[in-house]
CSV table of C-alpha atoms and ligand atoms in Angstrom, one decimal:
chain,number,residue,atom,x,y,z
A,270,UNK,CA,18.9,21.9,144.4
A,271,UNK,CA,15.7,20.0,143.6
A,272,UNK,CA,14.5,22.8,141.4
A,273,UNK,CA,17.8,22.7,139.5
A,274,UNK,CA,17.4,19.0,138.9
A,275,UNK,CA,13.8,19.6,137.7
A,276,UNK,CA,14.8,22.2,135.4
A,277,UNK,CA,17.4,20.0,133.8
A,278,UNK,CA,14.8,17.1,133.4
A,279,UNK,CA,12.4,19.5,131.8
A,280,UNK,CA,15.0,20.7,129.4
A,281,UNK,CA,16.0,17.1,128.5
A,282,UNK,CA,12.3,16.3,127.8
A,283,UNK,CA,11.9,19.4,125.7
A,284,UNK,CA,15.0,18.5,123.7
A,285,UNK,CA,13.8,14.9,123.3
A,286,UNK,CA,10.4,16.1,122.0
A,287,UNK,CA,12.1,18.6,119.7
A,288,UNK,CA,14.3,16.0,118.0
A,289,UNK,CA,11.5,13.4,117.9
A,290,UNK,CA,9.2,15.8,116.2
A,291,UNK,CA,11.9,16.8,113.7
A,292,UNK,CA,12.7,13.2,112.8
A,293,UNK,CA,9.0,12.6,112.1
A,294,UNK,CA,8.7,15.6,110.0
A,295,UNK,CA,11.6,14.6,107.9
A,296,UNK,CA,10.0,11.2,107.5
A,297,UNK,CA,6.8,12.8,106.2
A,298,UNK,CA,8.6,15.1,103.7
A,299,UNK,CA,10.7,12.1,102.6
A,300,UNK,CA,7.5,10.2,101.8
A,301,UNK,CA,6.2,13.3,99.9
A,302,UNK,CA,9.4,13.4,97.9
A,303,UNK,CA,8.9,9.8,96.9
A,304,UNK,CA,5.3,10.5,95.7
A,305,UNK,CA,6.7,13.2,93.4
A,306,UNK,CA,9.2,10.8,92.0
A,307,UNK,CA,6.5,8.4,91.1
A,308,UNK,CA,5.4,9.0,87.5
A,309,UNK,CA,3.0,7.6,85.1
A,310,UNK,CA,4.3,5.3,82.4
A,311,UNK,CA,2.7,3.9,79.3
A,312,UNK,CA,2.3,0.1,79.0
A,313,UNK,CA,3.6,-0.7,75.5
A,314,UNK,CA,1.1,-3.6,75.2
A,315,UNK,CA,-2.3,-2.2,76.1
A,316,UNK,CA,-1.3,1.5,76.1
A,317,UNK,CA,-2.6,2.1,79.5
A,318,UNK,CA,-0.9,4.6,81.9
A,319,UNK,CA,0.3,3.1,85.1
A,320,UNK,CA,2.4,4.5,87.9
A,321,UNK,CA,6.0,3.4,87.6
A,322,UNK,CA,5.8,2.2,91.2
A,323,UNK,CA,3.2,-0.3,90.4
A,324,UNK,CA,4.5,-1.3,87.0
A,325,UNK,CA,6.8,-4.2,86.0
A,326,UNK,CA,10.0,-3.1,84.6
A,327,UNK,CA,11.4,-5.4,81.7
A,328,UNK,CA,14.0,-4.6,79.2
A,329,UNK,CA,13.7,-0.8,80.0
A,330,UNK,CA,9.9,-0.9,79.4
A,331,UNK,CA,7.2,-0.6,82.0
A,332,UNK,CA,4.3,-3.0,81.8
A,333,UNK,CA,1.1,-2.7,83.7
A,334,UNK,CA,0.7,-6.3,84.5
A,335,UNK,CA,2.2,-9.7,84.1
A,336,UNK,CA,-0.2,-10.5,81.2
A,337,UNK,CA,1.0,-7.5,79.2
A,338,UNK,CA,4.6,-8.5,79.9
A,339,UNK,CA,4.0,-12.0,78.6
A,340,UNK,CA,1.8,-10.9,75.6
A,341,UNK,CA,4.3,-8.2,74.3
B,987,ZN,ZN1,-0.8,-3.3,79.9
């Protein structure tokens, strides 16, 4: 009887670890996907390439900094 309970507990722990690992893996792949989506865009003011993630979007154009956005 005790062994049966122990076996159930072990199975539950294994299931928990399996799902926990899977969710963490999908989190990592999700981050990787986001990195691929991040692309280089040209700043129309200083012609410097910046990643779209770090740039400032204004009127459909990506600016590398606030200065470039104001001096367009
Ligand atoms: Zn710029």
